[in-house]
Structure formats: C-alpha cells, structure tokens
Tab-separated table of N, CA and C in Angstrom:
chain	number	residue	atom	x	y	z
U	137	UNK	N	-21.571	189.495	44.545
U	137	UNK	CA	-20.704	189.608	43.392
U	137	UNK	C	-21.095	190.847	42.612
U	138	UNK	N	-20.095	191.468	42.050
U	138	UNK	CA	-20.299	192.661	41.256
U	138	UNK	C	-19.298	192.626	40.125
U	139	UNK	N	-19.753	192.635	38.915
U	139	UNK	CA	-18.867	192.576	37.753
U	139	UNK	C	-17.950	191.359	37.803
U	140	UNK	N	-18.453	190.227	38.288
U	140	UNK	CA	-17.657	189.012	38.328
U	140	UNK	C	-16.637	188.962	39.446
U	141	UNK	N	-16.705	189.877	40.393
U	141	UNK	CA	-15.755	189.927	41.499
U	141	UNK	C	-16.478	189.640	42.807
U	142	UNK	N	-15.840	188.858	43.651
U	142	UNK	CA	-16.396	188.533	44.961
U	142	UNK	C	-15.657	189.345	46.016
U	143	UNK	N	-16.413	190.018	46.896
U	143	UNK	CA	-15.831	190.820	47.961
U	143	UNK	C	-16.270	190.263	49.308
U	144	UNK	N	-15.402	190.366	50.290
U	144	UNK	CA	-15.754	190.064	51.675
U	144	UNK	C	-15.508	191.349	52.456
U	145	UNK	N	-16.555	191.851	53.082
U	145	UNK	CA	-16.465	193.116	53.798
U	145	UNK	C	-16.808	192.919	55.265
U	146	UNK	N	-16.131	193.660	56.122
U	146	UNK	CA	-16.496	193.675	57.533
U	146	UNK	C	-17.859	194.351	57.659
U	147	UNK	N	-18.738	193.824	58.503
U	147	UNK	CA	-20.043	194.452	58.692
U	147	UNK	C	-20.024	195.588	59.718
U	148	UNK	N	-18.837	195.995	60.164
U	148	UNK	CA	-18.712	197.017	61.202
U	148	UNK	C	-18.591	198.404	60.568
U	149	UNK	N	-19.549	199.272	60.877
U	149	UNK	CA	-19.540	200.641	60.357
U	149	UNK	C	-18.287	201.366	60.848
U	150	UNK	N	-17.669	202.126	59.952
U	150	UNK	CA	-16.432	202.830	60.305
U	150	UNK	C	-16.687	204.121	61.074
U	151	UNK	N	-17.943	204.439	61.331
U	151	UNK	CA	-18.262	205.637	62.106
U	151	UNK	C	-18.131	205.349	63.598
U	152	UNK	N	-19.015	204.496	64.131
U	152	UNK	CA	-18.971	204.202	65.566
U	152	UNK	C	-19.045	202.715	65.890
U	153	UNK	N	-18.878	201.869	64.882
U	153	UNK	CA	-18.782	200.439	65.140
U	153	UNK	C	-20.071	199.646	65.182
U	154	UNK	N	-21.179	200.231	64.772
U	154	UNK	CA	-22.432	199.470	64.705
U	154	UNK	C	-22.363	198.494	63.533
U	155	UNK	N	-23.228	197.489	63.529
U	155	UNK	CA	-23.256	196.518	62.437
U	155	UNK	C	-24.184	196.995	61.331
U	156	UNK	N	-23.668	197.014	60.109
U	156	UNK	CA	-24.465	197.439	58.957
U	156	UNK	C	-25.316	196.282	58.451
U	157	UNK	N	-26.375	196.617	57.754
U	157	UNK	CA	-27.286	195.642	57.159
U	157	UNK	C	-27.366	195.891	55.659
U	158	UNK	N	-27.573	194.825	54.889
U	158	UNK	CA	-27.738	194.956	53.445
U	158	UNK	C	-29.210	195.251	53.141
U	159	UNK	N	-29.462	196.325	52.403
U	159	UNK	CA	-30.805	196.659	51.943
U	159	UNK	C	-30.866	196.287	50.467
U	160	UNK	N	-31.438	195.122	50.167
U	160	UNK	CA	-31.424	194.644	48.786
U	160	UNK	C	-32.315	195.491	47.878
U	161	UNK	N	-33.329	196.150	48.423
U	161	UNK	CA	-34.183	197.007	47.595
U	161	UNK	C	-33.431	198.236	47.098
U	162	UNK	N	-32.542	198.772	47.934
U	162	UNK	CA	-31.756	199.947	47.550
U	162	UNK	C	-30.377	199.571	47.019
U	163	UNK	N	-29.969	198.317	47.222
U	163	UNK	CA	-28.659	197.880	46.748
U	163	UNK	C	-27.511	198.532	47.494
U	164	UNK	N	-27.657	198.647	48.817
U	164	UNK	CA	-26.615	199.281	49.621
U	164	UNK	C	-26.625	198.732	51.045
U	165	UNK	N	-25.482	198.897	51.711
U	165	UNK	CA	-25.380	198.590	53.130
U	165	UNK	C	-25.805	199.841	53.893
U	166	UNK	N	-26.540	199.652	54.999
U	166	UNK	CA	-27.002	200.781	55.794
U	166	UNK	C	-26.706	200.536	57.265
U	167	UNK	N	-26.231	201.580	57.924
U	167	UNK	CA	-25.979	201.505	59.361
U	167	UNK	C	-27.214	202.027	60.099
U	168	UNK	N	-27.790	201.215	60.993
U	168	UNK	CA	-28.994	201.640	61.703
U	168	UNK	C	-28.728	202.681	62.796
U	169	UNK	N	-27.476	202.871	63.185
U	169	UNK	CA	-27.179	203.780	64.301
U	169	UNK	C	-27.225	205.261	63.909
U	170	UNK	N	-26.534	205.625	62.823
U	170	UNK	CA	-26.468	207.038	62.445
U	170	UNK	C	-26.665	207.270	60.950
U	171	UNK	N	-27.205	206.272	60.245
U	171	UNK	CA	-27.559	206.476	58.842
U	171	UNK	C	-26.431	206.379	57.842
U	172	UNK	N	-25.307	205.801	58.229
U	172	UNK	CA	-24.219	205.608	57.269
U	172	UNK	C	-24.664	204.684	56.143
U	173	UNK	N	-24.195	204.969	54.917
U	173	UNK	CA	-24.575	204.158	53.762
U	173	UNK	C	-23.323	203.824	52.956
U	174	UNK	N	-23.281	202.580	52.469
U	174	UNK	CA	-22.141	202.084	51.702
U	174	UNK	C	-22.651	201.373	50.452
U	175	UNK	N	-21.891	201.465	49.369
U	175	UNK	CA	-22.286	200.735	48.162
U	175	UNK	C	-21.859	199.275	48.268
U	176	UNK	N	-22.102	198.507	47.218
U	176	UNK	CA	-21.836	197.064	47.235
U	176	UNK	C	-20.350	196.737	47.420
U	177	UNK	N	-19.472	197.692	47.102
U	177	UNK	CA	-18.036	197.488	47.298
U	177	UNK	C	-17.553	198.021	48.642
U	178	UNK	N	-18.471	198.555	49.449
U	178	UNK	CA	-18.111	199.055	50.769
U	178	UNK	C	-17.710	200.517	50.806
U	179	UNK	N	-17.827	201.227	49.678
U	179	UNK	CA	-17.469	202.648	49.636
U	179	UNK	C	-18.582	203.485	50.258
U	180	UNK	N	-18.193	204.542	50.968
U	180	UNK	CA	-19.164	205.431	51.615
U	180	UNK	C	-19.962	206.183	50.546
U	181	UNK	N	-21.293	206.142	50.662
U	181	UNK	CA	-22.142	206.900	49.733
U	181	UNK	C	-23.066	207.868	50.474
U	182	UNK	N	-22.992	207.879	51.804
U	182	UNK	CA	-23.800	208.819	52.562
U	182	UNK	C	-23.595	208.675	54.053
U	183	UNK	N	-23.926	209.750	54.769
U	183	UNK	CA	-23.845	209.717	56.217
U	183	UNK	C	-22.465	210.050	56.754
U	184	UNK	N	-22.252	209.784	58.044
U	184	UNK	CA	-21.032	210.210	58.723
U	184	UNK	C	-19.800	209.296	58.644
U	185	UNK	N	-19.858	208.079	58.065
U	185	UNK	CA	-18.660	207.236	58.100
U	185	UNK	C	-17.442	207.923	57.458
U	186	UNK	N	-16.284	207.864	58.129
U	186	UNK	CA	-15.087	208.531	57.624
U	186	UNK	C	-14.335	207.751	56.545
U	187	UNK	N	-14.622	206.464	56.413
U	187	UNK	CA	-13.884	205.645	55.437
U	187	UNK	C	-14.733	204.432	55.038
U	188	UNK	N	-14.331	203.744	53.980
U	188	UNK	CA	-15.090	202.576	53.510
U	188	UNK	C	-15.087	201.441	54.533
U	189	UNK	N	-15.986	200.476	54.307
U	189	UNK	CA	-15.956	199.253	55.103
U	189	UNK	C	-14.636	198.538	54.848
U	190	UNK	N	-14.130	197.861	55.849
U	190	UNK	CA	-12.865	197.142	55.729
U	190	UNK	C	-13.055	195.893	54.881
U	191	UNK	N	-12.180	195.728	53.886
U	191	UNK	CA	-12.201	194.499	53.082
U	191	UNK	C	-11.473	193.409	53.847
U	192	UNK	N	-12.059	192.225	53.847
U	192	UNK	CA	-11.462	191.080	54.520
U	192	UNK	C	-10.761	190.199	53.498
U	193	UNK	N	-9.667	189.551	53.902
U	193	UNK	CA	-8.986	188.634	52.989
U	193	UNK	C	-9.940	187.527	52.562
U	194	UNK	N	-9.839	187.131	51.316
U	194	UNK	CA	-10.740	186.134	50.758
U	194	UNK	C	-9.943	185.196	49.866
U	195	UNK	N	-10.231	183.910	49.984
U	195	UNK	CA	-9.559	182.913	49.154
U	195	UNK	C	-10.576	181.848	48.771
U	196	UNK	N	-10.572	181.460	47.505
U	196	UNK	CA	-11.470	180.413	47.028
U	196	UNK	C	-10.654	179.155	46.806
U	197	UNK	N	-11.067	178.074	47.469
U	197	UNK	CA	-10.423	176.767	47.323
U	197	UNK	C	-11.492	175.770	46.913
U	198	UNK	N	-11.522	175.442	45.632
U	198	UNK	CA	-12.556	174.533	45.137
U	198	UNK	C	-13.920	175.156	45.314
U	199	UNK	N	-14.771	174.495	46.098
U	199	UNK	CA	-16.114	175.009	46.351
U	199	UNK	C	-16.213	175.776	47.663
U	200	UNK	N	-15.077	175.970	48.337
U	200	UNK	CA	-15.066	176.678	49.615
U	200	UNK	C	-14.615	178.121	49.415
U	201	UNK	N	-15.241	179.020	50.161
U	201	UNK	CA	-14.817	180.414	50.199
U	201	UNK	C	-14.328	180.671	51.619
U	202	UNK	N	-13.038	180.971	51.755
U	202	UNK	CA	-12.433	181.219	53.061
U	202	UNK	C	-12.325	182.726	53.260
U	203	UNK	N	-12.859	183.217	54.368
U	203	UNK	CA	-12.880	184.649	54.634
U	203	UNK	C	-12.199	184.934	55.959
U	204	UNK	N	-11.375	185.976	55.970
U	204	UNK	CA	-10.765	186.429	57.204
U	204	UNK	C	-9.486	185.721	57.585
U	205	UNK	N	-9.010	184.840	56.732
U	205	UNK	CA	-7.761	184.140	56.993
U	205	UNK	C	-6.636	184.817	56.229
U	206	UNK	N	-5.421	184.618	56.669
U	206	UNK	CA	-4.296	185.127	55.883
U	206	UNK	C	-4.208	184.306	54.609
U	207	UNK	N	-4.220	185.002	53.483
U	207	UNK	CA	-4.168	184.303	52.191
U	207	UNK	C	-2.928	184.702	51.421
C-alpha cells in the first residue's frame, strides 16, 4: 500500500521477462537479470526496462482481495 492505495503488479520485468523481487531495504522492485529497478507503483527508476510493470486488475470483496480477474 502506498498513500492508502493498493496496487497489484505483474512480477515480470518489461525488459526481458525475468521475475522481479521486492527489496524492502531500498523500497523498490529489482530485476536480477539486467538490473532493472521499479518503484512501489511499478514505474521504471533505473536500468533497461522500456516501460513500467503491468498493473493487474484488482477487486476487494469483503476481506478478500481478488487479483488478475476481470473486474
């Protein structure tokens, strides 16, 4: 969550498709393949990725968070 907003992001780097990891010490997503870096909203902040991480559809139903479904 960031500023009261919940985001669901694809973990697939937009450079060459490797899976990104969250680095909680730096507060960013990092791609281990070629050093791509993304902020908490998935925006590119460094490295070779050509575009942000893909946002996934998200819906909250009661205590459930549904991700990746058509909402």
